[in-house]
JSON list of C-alpha atoms in Angstrom, two decimals:
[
{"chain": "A", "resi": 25, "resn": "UNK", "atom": "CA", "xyz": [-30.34, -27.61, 22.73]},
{"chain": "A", "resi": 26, "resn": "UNK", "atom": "CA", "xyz": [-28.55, -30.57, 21.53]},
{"chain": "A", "resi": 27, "resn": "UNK", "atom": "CA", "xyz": [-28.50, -31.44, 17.87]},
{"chain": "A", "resi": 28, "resn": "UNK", "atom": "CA", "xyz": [-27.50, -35.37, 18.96]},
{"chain": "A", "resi": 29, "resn": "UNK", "atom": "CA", "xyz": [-25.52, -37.73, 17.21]},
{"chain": "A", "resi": 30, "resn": "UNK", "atom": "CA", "xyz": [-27.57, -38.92, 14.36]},
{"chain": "A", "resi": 31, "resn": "UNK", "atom": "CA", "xyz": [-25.88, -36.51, 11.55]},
{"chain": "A", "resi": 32, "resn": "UNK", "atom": "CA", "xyz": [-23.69, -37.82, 9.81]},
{"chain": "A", "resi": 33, "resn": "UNK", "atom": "CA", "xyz": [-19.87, -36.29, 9.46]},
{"chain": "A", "resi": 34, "resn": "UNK", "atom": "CA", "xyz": [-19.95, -34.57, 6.62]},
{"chain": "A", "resi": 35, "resn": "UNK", "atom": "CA", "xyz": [-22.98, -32.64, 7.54]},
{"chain": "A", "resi": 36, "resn": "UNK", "atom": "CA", "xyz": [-21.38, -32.13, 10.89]},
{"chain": "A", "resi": 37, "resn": "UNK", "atom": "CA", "xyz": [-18.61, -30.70, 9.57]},
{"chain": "A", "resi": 38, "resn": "UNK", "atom": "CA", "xyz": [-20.60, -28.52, 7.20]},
{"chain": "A", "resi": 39, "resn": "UNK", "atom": "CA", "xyz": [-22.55, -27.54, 10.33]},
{"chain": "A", "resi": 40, "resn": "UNK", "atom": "CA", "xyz": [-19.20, -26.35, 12.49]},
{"chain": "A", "resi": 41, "resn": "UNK", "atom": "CA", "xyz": [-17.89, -24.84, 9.18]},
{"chain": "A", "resi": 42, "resn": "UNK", "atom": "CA", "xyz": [-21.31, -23.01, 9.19]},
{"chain": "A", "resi": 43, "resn": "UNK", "atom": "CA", "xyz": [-21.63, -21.94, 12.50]},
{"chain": "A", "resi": 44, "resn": "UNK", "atom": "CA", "xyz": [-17.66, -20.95, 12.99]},
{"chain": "A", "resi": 45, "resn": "UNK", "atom": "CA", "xyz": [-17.94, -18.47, 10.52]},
{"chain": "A", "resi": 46, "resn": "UNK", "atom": "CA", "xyz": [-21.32, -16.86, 11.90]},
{"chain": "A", "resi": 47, "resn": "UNK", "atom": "CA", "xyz": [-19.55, -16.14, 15.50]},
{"chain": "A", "resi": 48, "resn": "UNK", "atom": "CA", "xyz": [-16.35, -15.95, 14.39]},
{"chain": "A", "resi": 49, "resn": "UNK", "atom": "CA", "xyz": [-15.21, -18.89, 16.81]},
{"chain": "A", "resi": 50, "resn": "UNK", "atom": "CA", "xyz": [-15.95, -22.23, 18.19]},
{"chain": "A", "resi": 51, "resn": "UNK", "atom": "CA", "xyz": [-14.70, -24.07, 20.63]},
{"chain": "A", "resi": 52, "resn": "UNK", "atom": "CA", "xyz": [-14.45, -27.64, 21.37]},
{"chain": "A", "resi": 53, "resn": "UNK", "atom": "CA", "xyz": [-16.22, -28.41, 24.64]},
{"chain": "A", "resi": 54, "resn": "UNK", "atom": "CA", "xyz": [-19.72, -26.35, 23.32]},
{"chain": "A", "resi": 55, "resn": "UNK", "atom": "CA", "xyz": [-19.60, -27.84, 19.78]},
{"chain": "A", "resi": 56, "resn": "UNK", "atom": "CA", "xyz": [-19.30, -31.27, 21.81]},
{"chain": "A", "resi": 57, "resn": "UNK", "atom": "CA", "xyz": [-22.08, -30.09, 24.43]},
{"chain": "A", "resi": 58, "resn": "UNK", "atom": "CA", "xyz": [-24.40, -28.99, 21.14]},
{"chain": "A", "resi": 59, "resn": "UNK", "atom": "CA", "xyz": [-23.99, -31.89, 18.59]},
{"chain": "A", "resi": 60, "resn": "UNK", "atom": "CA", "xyz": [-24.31, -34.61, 21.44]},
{"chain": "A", "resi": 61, "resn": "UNK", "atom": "CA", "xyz": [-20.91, -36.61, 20.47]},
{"chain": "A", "resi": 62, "resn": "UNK", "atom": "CA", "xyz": [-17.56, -36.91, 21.93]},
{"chain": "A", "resi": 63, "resn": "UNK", "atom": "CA", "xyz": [-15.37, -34.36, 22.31]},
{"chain": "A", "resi": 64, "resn": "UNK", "atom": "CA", "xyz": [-12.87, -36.02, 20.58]},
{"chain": "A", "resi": 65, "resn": "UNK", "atom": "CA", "xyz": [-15.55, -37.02, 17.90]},
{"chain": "A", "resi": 66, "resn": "UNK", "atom": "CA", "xyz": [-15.09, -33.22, 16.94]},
{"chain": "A", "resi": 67, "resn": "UNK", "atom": "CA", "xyz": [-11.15, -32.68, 17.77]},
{"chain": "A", "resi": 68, "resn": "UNK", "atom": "CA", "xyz": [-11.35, -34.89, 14.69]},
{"chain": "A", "resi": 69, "resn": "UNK", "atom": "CA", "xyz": [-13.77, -32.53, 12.39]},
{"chain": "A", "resi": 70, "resn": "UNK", "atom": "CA", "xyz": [-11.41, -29.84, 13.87]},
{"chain": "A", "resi": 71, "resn": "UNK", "atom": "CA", "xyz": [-8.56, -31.79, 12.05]},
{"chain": "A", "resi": 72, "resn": "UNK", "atom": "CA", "xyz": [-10.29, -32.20, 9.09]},
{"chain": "A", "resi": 73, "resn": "UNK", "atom": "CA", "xyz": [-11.61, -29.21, 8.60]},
{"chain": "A", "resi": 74, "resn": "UNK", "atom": "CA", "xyz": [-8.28, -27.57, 9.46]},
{"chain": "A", "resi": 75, "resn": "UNK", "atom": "CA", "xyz": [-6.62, -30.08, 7.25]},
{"chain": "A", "resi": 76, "resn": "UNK", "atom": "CA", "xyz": [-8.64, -28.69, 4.32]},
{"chain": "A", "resi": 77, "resn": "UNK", "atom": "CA", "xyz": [-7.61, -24.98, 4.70]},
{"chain": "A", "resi": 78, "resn": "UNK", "atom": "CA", "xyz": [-10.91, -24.03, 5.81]},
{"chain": "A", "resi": 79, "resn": "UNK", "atom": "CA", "xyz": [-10.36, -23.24, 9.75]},
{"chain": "A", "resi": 80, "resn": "UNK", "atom": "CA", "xyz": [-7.50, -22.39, 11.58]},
{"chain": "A", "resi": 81, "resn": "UNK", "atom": "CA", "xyz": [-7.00, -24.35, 15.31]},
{"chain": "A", "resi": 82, "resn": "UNK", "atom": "CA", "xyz": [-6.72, -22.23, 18.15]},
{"chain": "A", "resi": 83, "resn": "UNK", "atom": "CA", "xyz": [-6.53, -23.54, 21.56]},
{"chain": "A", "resi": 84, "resn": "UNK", "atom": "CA", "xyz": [-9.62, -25.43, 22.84]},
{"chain": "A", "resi": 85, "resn": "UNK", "atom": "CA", "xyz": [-11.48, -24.46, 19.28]},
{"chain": "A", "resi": 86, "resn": "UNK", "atom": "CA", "xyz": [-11.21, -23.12, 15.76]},
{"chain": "A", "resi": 87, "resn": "UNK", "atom": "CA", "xyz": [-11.29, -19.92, 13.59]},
{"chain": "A", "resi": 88, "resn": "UNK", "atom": "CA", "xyz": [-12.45, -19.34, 9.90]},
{"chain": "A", "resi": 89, "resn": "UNK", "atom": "CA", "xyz": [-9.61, -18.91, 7.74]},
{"chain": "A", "resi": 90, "resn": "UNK", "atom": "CA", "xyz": [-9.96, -15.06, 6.39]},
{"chain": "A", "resi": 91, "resn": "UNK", "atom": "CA", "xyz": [-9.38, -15.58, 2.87]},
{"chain": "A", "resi": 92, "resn": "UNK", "atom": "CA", "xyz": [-7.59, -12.61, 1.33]},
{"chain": "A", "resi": 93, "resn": "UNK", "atom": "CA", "xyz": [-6.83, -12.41, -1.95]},
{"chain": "A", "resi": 94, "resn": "UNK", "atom": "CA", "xyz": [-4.11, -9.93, -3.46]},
{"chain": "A", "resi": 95, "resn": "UNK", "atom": "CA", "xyz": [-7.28, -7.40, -4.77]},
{"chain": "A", "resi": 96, "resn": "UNK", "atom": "CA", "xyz": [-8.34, -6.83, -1.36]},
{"chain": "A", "resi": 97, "resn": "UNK", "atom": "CA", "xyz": [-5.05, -6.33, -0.22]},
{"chain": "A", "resi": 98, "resn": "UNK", "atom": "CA", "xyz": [-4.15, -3.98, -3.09]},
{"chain": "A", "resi": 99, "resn": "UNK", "atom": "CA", "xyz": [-6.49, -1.31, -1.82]},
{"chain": "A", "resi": 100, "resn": "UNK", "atom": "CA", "xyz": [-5.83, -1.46, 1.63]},
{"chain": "A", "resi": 101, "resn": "UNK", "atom": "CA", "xyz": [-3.32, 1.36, 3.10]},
{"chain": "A", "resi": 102, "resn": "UNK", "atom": "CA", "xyz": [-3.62, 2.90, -0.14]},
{"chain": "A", "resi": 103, "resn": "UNK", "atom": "CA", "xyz": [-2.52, 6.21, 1.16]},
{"chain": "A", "resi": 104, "resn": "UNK", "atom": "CA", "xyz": [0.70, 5.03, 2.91]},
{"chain": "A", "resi": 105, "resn": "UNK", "atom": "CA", "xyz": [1.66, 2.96, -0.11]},
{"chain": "A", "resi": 106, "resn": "UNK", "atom": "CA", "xyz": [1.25, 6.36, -1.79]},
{"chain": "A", "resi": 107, "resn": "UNK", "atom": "CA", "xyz": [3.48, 8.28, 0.36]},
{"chain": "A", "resi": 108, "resn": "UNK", "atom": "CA", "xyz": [6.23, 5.35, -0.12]},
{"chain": "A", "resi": 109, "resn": "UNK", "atom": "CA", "xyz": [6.05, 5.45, -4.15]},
{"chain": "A", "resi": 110, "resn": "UNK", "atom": "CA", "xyz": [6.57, 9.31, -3.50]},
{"chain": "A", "resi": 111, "resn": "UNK", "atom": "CA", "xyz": [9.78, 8.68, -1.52]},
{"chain": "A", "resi": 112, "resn": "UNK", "atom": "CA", "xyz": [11.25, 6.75, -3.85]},
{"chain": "A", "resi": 113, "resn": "UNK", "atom": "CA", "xyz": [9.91, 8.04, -6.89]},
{"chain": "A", "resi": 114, "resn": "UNK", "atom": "CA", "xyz": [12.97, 10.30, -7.35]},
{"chain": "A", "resi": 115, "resn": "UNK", "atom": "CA", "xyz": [15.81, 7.35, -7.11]},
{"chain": "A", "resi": 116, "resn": "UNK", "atom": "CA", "xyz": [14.26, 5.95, -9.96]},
{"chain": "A", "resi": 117, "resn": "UNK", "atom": "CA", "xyz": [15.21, 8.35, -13.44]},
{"chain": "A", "resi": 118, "resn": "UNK", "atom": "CA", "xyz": [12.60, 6.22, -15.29]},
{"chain": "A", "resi": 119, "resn": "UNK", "atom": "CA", "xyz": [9.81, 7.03, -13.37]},
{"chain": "A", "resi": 120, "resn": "UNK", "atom": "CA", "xyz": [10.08, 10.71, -14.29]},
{"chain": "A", "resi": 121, "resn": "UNK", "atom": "CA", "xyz": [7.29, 10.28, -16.29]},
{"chain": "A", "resi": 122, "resn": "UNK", "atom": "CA", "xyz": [4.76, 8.91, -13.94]},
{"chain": "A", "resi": 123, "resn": "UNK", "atom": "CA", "xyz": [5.49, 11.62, -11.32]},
{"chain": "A", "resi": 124, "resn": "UNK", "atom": "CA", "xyz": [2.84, 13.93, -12.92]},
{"chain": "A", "resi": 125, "resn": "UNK", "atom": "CA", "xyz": [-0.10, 11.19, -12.62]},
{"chain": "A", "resi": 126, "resn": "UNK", "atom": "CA", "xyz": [1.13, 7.80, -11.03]},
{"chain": "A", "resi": 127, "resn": "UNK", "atom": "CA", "xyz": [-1.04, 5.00, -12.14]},
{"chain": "A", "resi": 128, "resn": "UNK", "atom": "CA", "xyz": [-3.15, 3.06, -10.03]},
{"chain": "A", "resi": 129, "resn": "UNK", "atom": "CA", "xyz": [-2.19, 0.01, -11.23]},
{"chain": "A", "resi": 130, "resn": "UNK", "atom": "CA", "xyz": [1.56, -0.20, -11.23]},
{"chain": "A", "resi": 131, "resn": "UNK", "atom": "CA", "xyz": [2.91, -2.13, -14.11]},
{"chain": "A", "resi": 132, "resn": "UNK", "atom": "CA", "xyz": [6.14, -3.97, -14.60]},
{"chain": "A", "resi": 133, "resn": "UNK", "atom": "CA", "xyz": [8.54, -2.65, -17.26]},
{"chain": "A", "resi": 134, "resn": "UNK", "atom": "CA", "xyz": [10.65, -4.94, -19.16]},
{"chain": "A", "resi": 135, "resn": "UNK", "atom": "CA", "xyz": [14.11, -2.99, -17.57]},
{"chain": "A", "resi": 136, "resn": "UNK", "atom": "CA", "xyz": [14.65, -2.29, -14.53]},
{"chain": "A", "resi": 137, "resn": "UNK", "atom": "CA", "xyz": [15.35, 0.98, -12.91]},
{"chain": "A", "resi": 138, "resn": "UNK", "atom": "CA", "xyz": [18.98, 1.32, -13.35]},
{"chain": "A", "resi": 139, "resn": "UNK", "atom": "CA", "xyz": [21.29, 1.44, -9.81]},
{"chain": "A", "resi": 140, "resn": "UNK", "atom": "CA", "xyz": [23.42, 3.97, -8.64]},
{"chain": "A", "resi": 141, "resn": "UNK", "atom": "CA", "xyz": [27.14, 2.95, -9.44]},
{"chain": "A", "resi": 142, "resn": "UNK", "atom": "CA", "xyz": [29.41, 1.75, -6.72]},
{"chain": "A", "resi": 143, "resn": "UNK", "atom": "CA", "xyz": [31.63, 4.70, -5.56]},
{"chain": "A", "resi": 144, "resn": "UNK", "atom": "CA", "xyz": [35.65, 3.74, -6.47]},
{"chain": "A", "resi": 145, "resn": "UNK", "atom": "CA", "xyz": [37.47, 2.50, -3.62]}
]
């Protein structure tokens, strides 16, 4: 099922945007092959839309950018970022006081953690 070559770019584009992130992937030749126009009619929307931050190019197509943002990240691997902040929880003479219930959120303190002093050579 072609869609042919009577939409304009922009709503091309929006199309490709649309359908790359419903299957994850598109490539070149079928997007070609479905809207009726050149494949290098959509290397070009490829460009564009790559150009914009909204796909990434892979070889003989494109894939949605995953957009993820520091929140998401934040909670992932909680549990090994857990065992870390144990680890080095005791280096750090300050953090005495969060030992007994770390925070979720870890906040910034105006001083930093003081370093061990160089040995005398």
């Amino acid at each position: 099922m072609a869609l042919k070559g009577t939409l304009d770019g922009e709503t091309r584009r929006a199309a490709l945007l649309e359908l790359t992130d419903e299957r994850g992937s598109l490539q070149l030749s079928e997007a070609a092959e479905l809207w009726g126009v050149h494949p290098m009619t959509i290397r070009r929307d490829f460009e564009l839309l790559e150009s914009s931050g909204r796909v990434r190019r892979v070889r003989g197509g494109i894939v949605p950018v995953q957009i993820d943002a520091f929140g998401t990240r934040q909670g992932r691997n909680l549990r090994a970022k857990e065992r870390i902040a144990a680890k080095i929880l005791p280096s750090c003479p300050r953090a005495a006081r969060w030992a007994s219930t770390p925070p979720r959120r870890p906040t910034c303190s105006p001083t930093p953690c003081p370093r061990p002093a160089a040995s005398p050579s």
